[in-house]
Coordinates of C-alpha atoms in Angstrom, one line a residue:
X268 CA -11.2 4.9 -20.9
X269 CA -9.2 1.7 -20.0
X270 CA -8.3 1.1 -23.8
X271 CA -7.1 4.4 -24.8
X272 CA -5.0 4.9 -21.6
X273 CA -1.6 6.3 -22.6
X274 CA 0.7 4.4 -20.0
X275 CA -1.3 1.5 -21.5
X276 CA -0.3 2.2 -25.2
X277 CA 2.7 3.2 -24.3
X278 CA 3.9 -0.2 -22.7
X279 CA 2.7 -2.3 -25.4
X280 CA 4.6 -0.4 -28.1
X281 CA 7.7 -0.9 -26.3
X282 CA 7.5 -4.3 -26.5
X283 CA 6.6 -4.6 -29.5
X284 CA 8.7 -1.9 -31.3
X285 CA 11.5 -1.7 -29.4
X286 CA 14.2 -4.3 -30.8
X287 CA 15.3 -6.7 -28.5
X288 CA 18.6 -5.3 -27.3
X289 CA 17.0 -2.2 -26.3
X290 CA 13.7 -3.5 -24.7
X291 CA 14.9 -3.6 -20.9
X292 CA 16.5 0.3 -21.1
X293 CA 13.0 1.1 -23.2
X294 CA 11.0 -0.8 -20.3
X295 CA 13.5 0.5 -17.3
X296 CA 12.7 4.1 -18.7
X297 CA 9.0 3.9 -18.8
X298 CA 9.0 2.2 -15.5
X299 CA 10.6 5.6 -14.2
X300 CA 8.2 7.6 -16.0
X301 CA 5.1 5.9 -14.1
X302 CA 7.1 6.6 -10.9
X303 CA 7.2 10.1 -11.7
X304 CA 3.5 10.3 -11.9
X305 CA 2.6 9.6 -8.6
X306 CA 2.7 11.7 -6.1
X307 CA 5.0 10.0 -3.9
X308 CA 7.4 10.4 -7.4
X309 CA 6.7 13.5 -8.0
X310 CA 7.7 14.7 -4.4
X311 CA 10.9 12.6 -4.5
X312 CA 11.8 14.7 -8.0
X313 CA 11.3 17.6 -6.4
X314 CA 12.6 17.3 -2.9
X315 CA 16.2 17.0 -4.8
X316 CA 15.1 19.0 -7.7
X317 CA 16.6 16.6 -10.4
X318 CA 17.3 16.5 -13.8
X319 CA 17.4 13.3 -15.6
X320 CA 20.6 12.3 -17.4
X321 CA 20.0 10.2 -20.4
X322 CA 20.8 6.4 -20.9
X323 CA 22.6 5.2 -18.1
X324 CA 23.8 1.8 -17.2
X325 CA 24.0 -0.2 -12.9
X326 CA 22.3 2.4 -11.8
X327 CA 19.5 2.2 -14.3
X328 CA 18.7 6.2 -14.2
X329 CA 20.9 8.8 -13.1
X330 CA 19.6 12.5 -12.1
X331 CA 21.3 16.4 -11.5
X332 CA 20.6 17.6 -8.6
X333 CA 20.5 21.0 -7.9
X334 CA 23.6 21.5 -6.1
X335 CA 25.5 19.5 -9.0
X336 CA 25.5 15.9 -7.5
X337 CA 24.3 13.5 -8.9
X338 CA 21.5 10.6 -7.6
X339 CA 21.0 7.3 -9.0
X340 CA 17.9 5.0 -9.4
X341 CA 18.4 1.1 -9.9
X342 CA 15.2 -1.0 -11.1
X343 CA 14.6 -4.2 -10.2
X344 CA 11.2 -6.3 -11.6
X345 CA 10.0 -8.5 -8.9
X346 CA 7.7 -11.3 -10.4
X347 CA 5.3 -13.4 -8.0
X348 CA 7.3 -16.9 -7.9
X349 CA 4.0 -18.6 -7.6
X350 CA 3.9 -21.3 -9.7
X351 CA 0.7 -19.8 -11.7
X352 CA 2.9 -16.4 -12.0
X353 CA 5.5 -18.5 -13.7
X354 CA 3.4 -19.9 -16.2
X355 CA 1.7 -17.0 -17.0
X356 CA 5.2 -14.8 -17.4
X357 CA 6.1 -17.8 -19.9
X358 CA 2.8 -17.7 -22.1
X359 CA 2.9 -13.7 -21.8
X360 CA 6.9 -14.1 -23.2
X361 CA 5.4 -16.3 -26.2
X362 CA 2.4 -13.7 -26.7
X363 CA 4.8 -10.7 -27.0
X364 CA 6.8 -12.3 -29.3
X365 CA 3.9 -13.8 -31.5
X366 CA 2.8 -9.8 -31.6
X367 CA 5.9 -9.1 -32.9
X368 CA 6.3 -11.3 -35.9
X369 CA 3.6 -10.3 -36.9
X370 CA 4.1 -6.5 -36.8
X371 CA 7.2 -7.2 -38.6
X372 CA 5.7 -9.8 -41.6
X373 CA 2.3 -8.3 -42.2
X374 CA 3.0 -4.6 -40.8
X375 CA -0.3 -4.9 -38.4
X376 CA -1.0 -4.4 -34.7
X377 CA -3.1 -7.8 -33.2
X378 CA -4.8 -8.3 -30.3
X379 CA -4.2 -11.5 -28.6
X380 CA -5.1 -13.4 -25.8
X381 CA -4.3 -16.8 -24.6
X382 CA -6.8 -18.8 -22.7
X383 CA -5.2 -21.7 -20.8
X384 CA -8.1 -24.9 -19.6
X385 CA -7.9 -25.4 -16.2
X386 CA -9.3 -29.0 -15.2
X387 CA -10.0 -28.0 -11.7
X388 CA -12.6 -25.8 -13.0
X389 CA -15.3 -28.7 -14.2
X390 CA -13.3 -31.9 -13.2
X391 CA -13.7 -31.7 -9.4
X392 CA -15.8 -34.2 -7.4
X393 CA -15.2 -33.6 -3.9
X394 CA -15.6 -31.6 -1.0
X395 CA -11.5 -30.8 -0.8
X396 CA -11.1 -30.7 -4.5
X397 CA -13.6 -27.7 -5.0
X398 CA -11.6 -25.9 -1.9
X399 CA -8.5 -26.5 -3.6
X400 CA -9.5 -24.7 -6.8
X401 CA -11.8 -21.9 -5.1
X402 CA -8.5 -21.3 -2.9
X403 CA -5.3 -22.5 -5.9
X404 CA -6.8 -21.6 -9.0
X405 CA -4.8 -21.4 -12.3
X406 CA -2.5 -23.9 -14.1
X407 CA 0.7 -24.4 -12.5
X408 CA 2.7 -26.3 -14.9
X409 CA 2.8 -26.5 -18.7
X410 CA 3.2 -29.8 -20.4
X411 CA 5.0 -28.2 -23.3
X412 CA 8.5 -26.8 -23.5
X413 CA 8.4 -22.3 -24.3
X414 CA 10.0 -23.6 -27.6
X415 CA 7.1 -26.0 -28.5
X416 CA 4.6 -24.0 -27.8
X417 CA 5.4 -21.0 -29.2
X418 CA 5.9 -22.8 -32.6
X419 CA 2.8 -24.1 -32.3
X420 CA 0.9 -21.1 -31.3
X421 CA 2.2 -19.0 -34.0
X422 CA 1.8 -21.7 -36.9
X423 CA -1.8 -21.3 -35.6
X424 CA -2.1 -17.5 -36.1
X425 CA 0.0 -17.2 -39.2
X426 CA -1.8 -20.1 -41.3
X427 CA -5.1 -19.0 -40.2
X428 CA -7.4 -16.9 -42.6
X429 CA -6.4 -13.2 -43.7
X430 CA -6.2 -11.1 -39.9
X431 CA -8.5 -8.3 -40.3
X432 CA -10.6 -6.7 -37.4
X433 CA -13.0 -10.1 -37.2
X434 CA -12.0 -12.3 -34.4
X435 CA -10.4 -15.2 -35.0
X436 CA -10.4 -18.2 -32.4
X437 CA -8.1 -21.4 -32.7
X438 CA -8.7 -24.4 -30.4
X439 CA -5.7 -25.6 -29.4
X440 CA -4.1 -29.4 -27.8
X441 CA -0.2 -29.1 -26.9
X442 CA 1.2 -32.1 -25.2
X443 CA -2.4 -32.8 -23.5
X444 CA -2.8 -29.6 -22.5
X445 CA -5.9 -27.4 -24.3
X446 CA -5.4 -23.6 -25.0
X447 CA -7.4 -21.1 -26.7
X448 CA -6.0 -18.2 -28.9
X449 CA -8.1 -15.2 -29.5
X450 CA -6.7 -12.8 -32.0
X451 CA -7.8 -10.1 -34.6
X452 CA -6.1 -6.9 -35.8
X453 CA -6.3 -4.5 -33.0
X454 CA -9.3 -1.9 -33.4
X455 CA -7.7 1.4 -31.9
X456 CA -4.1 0.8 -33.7
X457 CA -1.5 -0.5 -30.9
X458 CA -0.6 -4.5 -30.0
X459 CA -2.3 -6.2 -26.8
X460 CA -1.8 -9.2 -25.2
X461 CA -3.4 -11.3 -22.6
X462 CA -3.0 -14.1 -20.9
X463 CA -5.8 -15.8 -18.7
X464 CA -4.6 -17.9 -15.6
X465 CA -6.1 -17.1 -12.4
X466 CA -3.3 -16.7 -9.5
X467 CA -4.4 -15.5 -6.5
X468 CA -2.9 -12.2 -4.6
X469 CA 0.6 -12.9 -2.5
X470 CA -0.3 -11.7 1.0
X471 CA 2.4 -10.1 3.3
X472 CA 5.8 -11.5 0.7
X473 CA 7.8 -9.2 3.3
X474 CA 10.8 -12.0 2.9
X475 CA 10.3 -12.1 -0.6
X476 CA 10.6 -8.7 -1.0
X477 CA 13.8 -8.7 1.4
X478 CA 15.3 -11.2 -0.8
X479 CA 15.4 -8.9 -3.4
X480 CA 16.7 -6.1 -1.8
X481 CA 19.4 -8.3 0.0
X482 CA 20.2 -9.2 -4.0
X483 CA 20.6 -5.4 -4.8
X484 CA 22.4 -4.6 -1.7
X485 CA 25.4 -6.7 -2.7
X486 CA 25.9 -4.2 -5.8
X487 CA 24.8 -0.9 -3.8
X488 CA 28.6 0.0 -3.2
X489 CA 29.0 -0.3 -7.2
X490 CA 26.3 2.0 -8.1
X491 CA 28.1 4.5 -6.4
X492 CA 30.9 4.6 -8.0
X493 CA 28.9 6.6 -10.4
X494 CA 26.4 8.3 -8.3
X495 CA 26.2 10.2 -5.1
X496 CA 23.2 8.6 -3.8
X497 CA 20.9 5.8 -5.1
X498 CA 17.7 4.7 -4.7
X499 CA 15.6 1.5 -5.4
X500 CA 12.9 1.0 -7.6
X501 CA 11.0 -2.5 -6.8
X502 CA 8.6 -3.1 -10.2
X503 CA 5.5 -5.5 -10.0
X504 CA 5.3 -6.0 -13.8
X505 CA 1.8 -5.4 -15.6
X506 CA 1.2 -9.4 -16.3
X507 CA 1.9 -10.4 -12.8
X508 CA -1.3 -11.4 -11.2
X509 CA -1.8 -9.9 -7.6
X510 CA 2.1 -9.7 -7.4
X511 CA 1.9 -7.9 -3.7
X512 CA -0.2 -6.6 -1.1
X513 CA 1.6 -5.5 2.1
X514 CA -1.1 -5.2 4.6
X515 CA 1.7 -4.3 7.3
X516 CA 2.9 -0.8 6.0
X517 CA 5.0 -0.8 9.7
X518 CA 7.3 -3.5 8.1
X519 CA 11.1 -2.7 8.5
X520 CA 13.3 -3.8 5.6
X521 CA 17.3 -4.1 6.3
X522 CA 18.7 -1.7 2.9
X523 CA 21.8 -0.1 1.9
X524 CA 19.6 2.6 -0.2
X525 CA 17.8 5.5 1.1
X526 CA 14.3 4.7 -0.1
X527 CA 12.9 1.9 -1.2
X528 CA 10.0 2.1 -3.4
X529 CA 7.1 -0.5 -4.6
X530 CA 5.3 0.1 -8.1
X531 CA 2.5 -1.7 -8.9
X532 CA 0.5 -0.8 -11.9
X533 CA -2.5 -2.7 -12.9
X534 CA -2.7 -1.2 -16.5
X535 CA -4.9 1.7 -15.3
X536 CA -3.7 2.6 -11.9
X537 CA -0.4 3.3 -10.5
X538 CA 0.4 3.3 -6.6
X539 CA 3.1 3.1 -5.1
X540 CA 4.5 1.9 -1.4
X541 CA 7.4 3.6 0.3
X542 CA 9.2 0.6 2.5
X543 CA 10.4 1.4 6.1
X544 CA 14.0 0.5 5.6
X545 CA 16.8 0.6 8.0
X546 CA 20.6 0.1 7.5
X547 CA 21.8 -3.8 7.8

């Protein structure tokens, strides 16, 4: 079942119970662990037959191997820079943390979700300005700085009646913008949050994705001063919408690590892309 799925749970109590200092290792780790559920994870484990050495900092995850070397694994998250994305990785910021004030003054889990009004949904009167929402949906810009809002929003939740397992709606206008928060103590006992803005799927973002590895490149020399070998871990977060879809597998990326690889997890399922990479 969706709700109850333990990579699910698991997520949303690191963010929420993990203090802030630690959240990235917390996040780094489980990122690692997902790896090491797919099969193209669990053959990479036991082609070198490691053993993971705790806590370790640039690369993110050190292993043993069997002939007492050691291999490295350096994470990177790789958010869709559409402008939608953007927004949404804001609003999701301003969602966690509402989650976690909560948790912290009233000892309870919520559910949450953010509904953002898109005016191209009813307000279009034209031919083009129906095929620029049908093709561009979602809000690309908020009219609100993340400070102001997320004062806002979380004055709304905390003077609002008694949270129990009823939902709760607020209506919502922030600088001319209109938002909807949905909230009520969660009913199977971990945080969630949502955020609803549509952003369409990032087709072929081959020099997207070499712009990040061309950023990790630049340190690869550094991670070995710790490491034998390293890898690269490329992370489509859970609140990026449609983050990547390589329809050309044959793609060649220029990389100073090994392997490349390409999580994306939806929430429920986990793949995982290994790039064709070749040496700059």
């Amino acid at each position: 079942m969706y709700f109850l799925d333990k990579n699910r749970i698991k997520y949303f109590k690191t963010l929420i119970d993990t203090p802030a200092t630690d959240r990235k290792k917390a996040l780094e780790m489980f990122y690692i662990e997902l790896f090491l559920q797919t099969p193209d994870g669990i053959l990479w484990k036991e082609e070198h037959k490691l053993i993971n050495i705790p806590r370790q900092e640039s690369p993110d995850c050190l292993f043993a191997t069997a002939d007492n070397q050691k291999k490295g694994i350096e994470i990177v998250d790789w958010v869709n820079d559409t402008k939608q994305c953007l927004v949404t990785k804001i609003l999701t910021d301003i969602a966690r943390d509402i989650c976690i004030k909560i948790k912290k003054e009233q000892n309870i889990y919520i559910t949450l979700c953010i509904d953002i009004y898109d005016p191209q949904r009813w307000n279009y009167r034209t031919r083009e300005e129906y095929l620029n929402y049908v093709y561009n949906p979602g809000v690309k810009r908020l009219q609100a700085n993340t400070k102001t809002l997320k004062k806002v929003f979380l004055e709304a939740v905390l003077k609002s009646d008694k949270i129990t397992d009823n939902l709760i709606e607020k209506q919502l206008e922030v600088n001319g913008q209109l938002f909807k928060l949905t909230f009520h103590q969660s009913w199977l006992g971990y945080p969630d949050f949502h955020i609803n803005n549509v952003s369409l799927c990032w087709q072929d973002p081959a020099m997207a994705l070499q712009r990040i590895i061309n950023y990790k490149n630049k340190k690869y020399r550094s991670y070995l001063t710790k490491c034998n070998t390293c890898d690269l871990l490329i992370v489509n977060p859970y609140y990026s919408t449609g983050n990547c879809m390589l329809s050309d597998k044959e793609t060649i990326f220029k990389s100073y690590f090994p392997n490349v690889f390409l999580l994306n997890w939806t929430g429920m399922d986990i793949s995982v892309t290994k790039l064709h990479t070749v040496q700059p």
